[in-house]
Coordinates of C-alpha atoms and ligand atoms in Angstrom, one line a residue:
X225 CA -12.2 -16.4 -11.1
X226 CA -11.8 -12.7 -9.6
X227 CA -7.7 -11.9 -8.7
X228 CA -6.3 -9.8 -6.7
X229 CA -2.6 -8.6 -6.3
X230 CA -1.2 -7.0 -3.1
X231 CA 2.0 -4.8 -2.9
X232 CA 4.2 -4.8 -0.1
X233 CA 5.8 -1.7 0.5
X234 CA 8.1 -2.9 3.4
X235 CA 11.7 -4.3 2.7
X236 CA 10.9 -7.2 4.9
X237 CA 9.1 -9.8 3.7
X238 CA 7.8 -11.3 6.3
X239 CA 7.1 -9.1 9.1
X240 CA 3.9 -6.3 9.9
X241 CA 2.8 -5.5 6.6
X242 CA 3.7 -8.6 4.4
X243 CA 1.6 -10.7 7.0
X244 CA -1.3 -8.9 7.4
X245 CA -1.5 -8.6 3.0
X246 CA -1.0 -12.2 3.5
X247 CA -3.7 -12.3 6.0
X248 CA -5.9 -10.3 3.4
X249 CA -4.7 -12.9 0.4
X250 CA -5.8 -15.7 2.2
X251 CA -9.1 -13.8 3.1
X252 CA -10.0 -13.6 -0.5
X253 CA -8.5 -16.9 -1.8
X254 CA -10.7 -18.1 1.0
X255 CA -13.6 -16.7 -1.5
X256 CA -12.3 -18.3 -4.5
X257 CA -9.6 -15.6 -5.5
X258 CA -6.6 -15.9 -7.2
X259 CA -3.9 -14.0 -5.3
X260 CA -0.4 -12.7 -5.9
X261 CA 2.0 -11.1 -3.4
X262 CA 4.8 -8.8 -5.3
X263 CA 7.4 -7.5 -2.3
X264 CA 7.9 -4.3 -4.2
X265 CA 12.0 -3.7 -2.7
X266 CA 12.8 -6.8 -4.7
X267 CA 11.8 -5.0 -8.2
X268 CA 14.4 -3.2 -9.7
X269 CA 12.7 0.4 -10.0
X270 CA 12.6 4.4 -10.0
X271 CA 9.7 6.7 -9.9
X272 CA 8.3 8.9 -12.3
X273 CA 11.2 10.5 -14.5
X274 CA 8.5 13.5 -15.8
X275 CA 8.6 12.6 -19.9
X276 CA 5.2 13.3 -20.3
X277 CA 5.4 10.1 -22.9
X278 CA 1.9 8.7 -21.0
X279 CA -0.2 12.1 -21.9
X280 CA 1.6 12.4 -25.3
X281 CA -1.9 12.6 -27.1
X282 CA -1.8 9.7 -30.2
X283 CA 1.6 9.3 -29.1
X284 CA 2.1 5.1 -28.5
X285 CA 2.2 5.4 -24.8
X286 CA -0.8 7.8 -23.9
X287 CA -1.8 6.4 -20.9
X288 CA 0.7 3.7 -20.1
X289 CA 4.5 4.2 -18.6
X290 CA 6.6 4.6 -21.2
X291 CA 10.0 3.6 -19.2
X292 CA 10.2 -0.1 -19.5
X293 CA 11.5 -2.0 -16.1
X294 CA 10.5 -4.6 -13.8
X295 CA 7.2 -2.2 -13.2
X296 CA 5.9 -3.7 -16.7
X297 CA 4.8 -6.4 -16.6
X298 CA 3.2 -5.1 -13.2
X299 CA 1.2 -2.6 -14.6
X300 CA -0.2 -5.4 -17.2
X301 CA -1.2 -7.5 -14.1
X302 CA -2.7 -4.7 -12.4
X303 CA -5.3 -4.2 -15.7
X304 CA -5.9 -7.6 -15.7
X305 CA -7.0 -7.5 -11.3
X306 CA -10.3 -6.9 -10.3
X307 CA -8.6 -5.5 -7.0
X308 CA -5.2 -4.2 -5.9
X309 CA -4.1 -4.2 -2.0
X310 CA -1.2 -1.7 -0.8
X311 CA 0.5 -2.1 2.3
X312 CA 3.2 0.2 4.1
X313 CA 4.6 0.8 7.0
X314 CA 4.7 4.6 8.0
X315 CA 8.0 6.4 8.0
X316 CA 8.5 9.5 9.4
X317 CA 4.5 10.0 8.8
X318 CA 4.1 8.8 5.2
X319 CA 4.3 5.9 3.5
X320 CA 7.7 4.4 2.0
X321 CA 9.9 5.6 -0.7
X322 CA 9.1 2.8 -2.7
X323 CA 5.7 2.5 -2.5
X324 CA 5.5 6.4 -3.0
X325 CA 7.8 5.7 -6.4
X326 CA 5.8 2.7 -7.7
X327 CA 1.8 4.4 -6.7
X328 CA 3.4 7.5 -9.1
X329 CA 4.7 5.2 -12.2
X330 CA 1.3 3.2 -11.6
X331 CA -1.3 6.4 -11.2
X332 CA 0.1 9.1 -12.9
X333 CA -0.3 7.6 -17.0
X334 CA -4.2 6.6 -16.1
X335 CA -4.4 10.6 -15.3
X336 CA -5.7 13.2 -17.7
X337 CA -5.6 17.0 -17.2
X338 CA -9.2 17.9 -18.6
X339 CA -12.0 19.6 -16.5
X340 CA -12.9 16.2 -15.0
X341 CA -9.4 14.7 -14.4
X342 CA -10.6 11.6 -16.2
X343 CA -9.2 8.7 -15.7
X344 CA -7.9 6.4 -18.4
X345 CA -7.7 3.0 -16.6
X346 CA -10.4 1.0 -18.2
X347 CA -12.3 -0.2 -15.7
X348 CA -13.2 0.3 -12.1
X349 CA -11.4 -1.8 -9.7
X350 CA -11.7 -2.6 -6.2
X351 CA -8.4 -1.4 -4.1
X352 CA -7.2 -1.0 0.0
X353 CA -4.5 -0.2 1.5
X354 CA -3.1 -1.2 4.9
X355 CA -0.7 0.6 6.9
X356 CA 1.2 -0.5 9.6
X357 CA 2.7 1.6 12.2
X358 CA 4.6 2.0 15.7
X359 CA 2.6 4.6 16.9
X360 CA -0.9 4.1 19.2
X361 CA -3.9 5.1 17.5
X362 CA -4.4 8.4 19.6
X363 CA -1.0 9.5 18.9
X364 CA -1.2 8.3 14.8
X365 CA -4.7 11.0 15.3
X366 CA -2.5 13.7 17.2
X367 CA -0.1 13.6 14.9
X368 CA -2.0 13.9 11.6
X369 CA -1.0 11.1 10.2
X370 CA -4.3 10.9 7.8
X371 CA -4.2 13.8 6.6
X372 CA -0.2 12.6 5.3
X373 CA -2.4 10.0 3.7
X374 CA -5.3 11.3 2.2
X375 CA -3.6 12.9 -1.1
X376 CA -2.3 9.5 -2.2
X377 CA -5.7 7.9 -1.0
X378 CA -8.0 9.8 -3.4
X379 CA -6.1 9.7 -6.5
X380 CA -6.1 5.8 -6.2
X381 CA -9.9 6.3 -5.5
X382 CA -10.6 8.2 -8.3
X383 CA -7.8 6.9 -10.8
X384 CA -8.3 2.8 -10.0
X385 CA -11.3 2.6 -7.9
X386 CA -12.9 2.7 -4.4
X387 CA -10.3 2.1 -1.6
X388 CA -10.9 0.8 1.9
X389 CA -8.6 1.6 4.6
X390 CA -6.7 -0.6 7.3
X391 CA -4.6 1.1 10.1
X392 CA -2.4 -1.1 12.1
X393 CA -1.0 0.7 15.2
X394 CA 1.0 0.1 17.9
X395 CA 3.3 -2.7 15.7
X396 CA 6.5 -4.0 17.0
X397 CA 9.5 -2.3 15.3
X398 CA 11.4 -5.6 16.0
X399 CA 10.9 -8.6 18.6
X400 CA 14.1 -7.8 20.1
X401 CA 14.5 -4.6 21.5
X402 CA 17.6 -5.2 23.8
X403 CA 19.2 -4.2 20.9
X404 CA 18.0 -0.2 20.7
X405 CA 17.5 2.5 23.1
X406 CA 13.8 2.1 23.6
X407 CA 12.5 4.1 26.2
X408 CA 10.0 6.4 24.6
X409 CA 8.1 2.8 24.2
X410 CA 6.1 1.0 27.0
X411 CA 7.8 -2.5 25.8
X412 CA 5.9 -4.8 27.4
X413 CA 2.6 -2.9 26.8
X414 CA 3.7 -3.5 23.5
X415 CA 4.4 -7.1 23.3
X416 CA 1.2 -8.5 25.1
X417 CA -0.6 -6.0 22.7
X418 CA 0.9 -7.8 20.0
X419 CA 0.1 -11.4 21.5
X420 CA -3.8 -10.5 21.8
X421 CA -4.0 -7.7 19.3
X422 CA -2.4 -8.9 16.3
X423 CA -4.4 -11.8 15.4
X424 CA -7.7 -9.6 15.7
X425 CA -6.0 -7.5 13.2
X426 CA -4.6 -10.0 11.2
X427 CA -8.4 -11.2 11.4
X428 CA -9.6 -7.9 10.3
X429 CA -7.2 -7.6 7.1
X430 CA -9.1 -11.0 6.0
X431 CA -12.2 -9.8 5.9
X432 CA -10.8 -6.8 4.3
X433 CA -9.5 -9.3 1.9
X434 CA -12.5 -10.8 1.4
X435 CA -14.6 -8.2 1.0
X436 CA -12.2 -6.9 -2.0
X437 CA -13.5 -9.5 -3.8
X438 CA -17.2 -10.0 -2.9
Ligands
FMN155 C1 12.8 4.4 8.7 C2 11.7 4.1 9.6 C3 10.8 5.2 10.0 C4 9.7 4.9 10.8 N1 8.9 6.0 11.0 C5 7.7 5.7 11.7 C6 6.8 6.8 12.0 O1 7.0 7.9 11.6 N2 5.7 6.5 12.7 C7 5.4 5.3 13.1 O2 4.4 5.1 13.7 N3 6.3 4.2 12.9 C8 7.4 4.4 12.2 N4 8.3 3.4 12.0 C9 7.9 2.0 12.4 C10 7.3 1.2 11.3 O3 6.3 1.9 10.6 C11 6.6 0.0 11.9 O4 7.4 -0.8 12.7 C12 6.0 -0.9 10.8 O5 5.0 -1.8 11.2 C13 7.1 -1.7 10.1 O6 6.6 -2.5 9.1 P1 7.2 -3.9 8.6 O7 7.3 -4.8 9.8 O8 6.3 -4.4 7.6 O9 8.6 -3.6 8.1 C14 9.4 3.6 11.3 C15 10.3 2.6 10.9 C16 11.5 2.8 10.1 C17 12.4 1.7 9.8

């Protein structure tokens, strides 16, 4: 039976970017995957702390975190997956803290400094990552938002495996904006997008889903 574990890099669990990795979950348990869902803000975590234990070479670490935490048994699960889903929302352009601190304590020990940049995670995995956002598509292209991404992108690709991308745009930042000044947003535009749009995407992270595990 293939697995696959998705990451939420949101602190809410059940809003853009938990449902559509649930969405993708369901998409491949549809296929006969087993699936996990770790919320990553209810780990108790820090990034990389730079002791160079993980390139240390015949030291007991080389290629494994050597700081031991809730990431652990994580990083364990992720050698035993055949495919690994991250999700974030965007803040401020980039993903979030935490997922930026757990993709560094989870890449960086597979990653060796010779001519190649070879990777020392034994296998090739399938991975994808979704990312959900407030901004509309044209204004996530005007204001680069890919190019944010791309750096993180290809050191999973090389380091873990392929990686197929999701954008979500034009997410709610909360079903009840009475509450906020809220102007620069077309509101309503927003909600009936949300009513007809979300389940096509929420559509669309299932087959992603899916196909992680075809
Ligand atoms: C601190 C913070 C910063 C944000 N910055 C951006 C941003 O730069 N661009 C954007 O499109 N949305 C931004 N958003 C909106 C979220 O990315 C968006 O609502 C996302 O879908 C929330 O995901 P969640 O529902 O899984 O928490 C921001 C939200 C927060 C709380």
């Amino acid at each position: 039976m293939r697995t696959i574990l998705a990451f939420n890099g949101s602190p809410r669990k059940k809003e853009n970017t938990s449902t559509l990795l649930q969405s993708a979950l369901d998409g491949a348990a549809s296929v006969g995957a087993k699936t996990r869902l770790v919320h990553l803000y209810s780990l108790n975590y820090k990034g990389c702390i730079s002791c160079y234990q993980c390139k240390r070479i015949s030291g007991k670490s080389l290629g494994k975190c050597a700081v031991k935490d809730d990431l652990s048994p994580i990083f364990e699960a992720v050698e035993q997956a055949d495919a690994v889903l991250f999700g974030s929302p965007i803040y401020f352009g980039n993903i979030t803290g935490e997922m930026r601190s757990f993709l560094e304590r989870l890449l960086y020990p597979h990653h060796v400094y010779d001519k190649n940049r070879t990777s020392l995670f034994k296998k090739r995995i399938s991975t994808g990552f979704i990312y959900t956002m407030a901004v509309t598509e044209d204004r996530m292209n005007e204001l680069h938002y890919q190019q944010n991404l791309q750096g993180m992108e290809s050191f999973i690709d090389h380091i873990l495996g392929d990686i197929r991308i999701m954008n979500a745009c034009d997410m709610l930042h909360t079903d009840d904006y009475s509450i906020m000044e809220a102007s620069a947003f077309d509101i309503e535009a927003k909600q009936r997008r949300h009513e007809e749009i979300f389940p096509l995407e929420r559509q669309k992270a299932f087959e992603l889903g899916k196909s992680l595990v075809a």
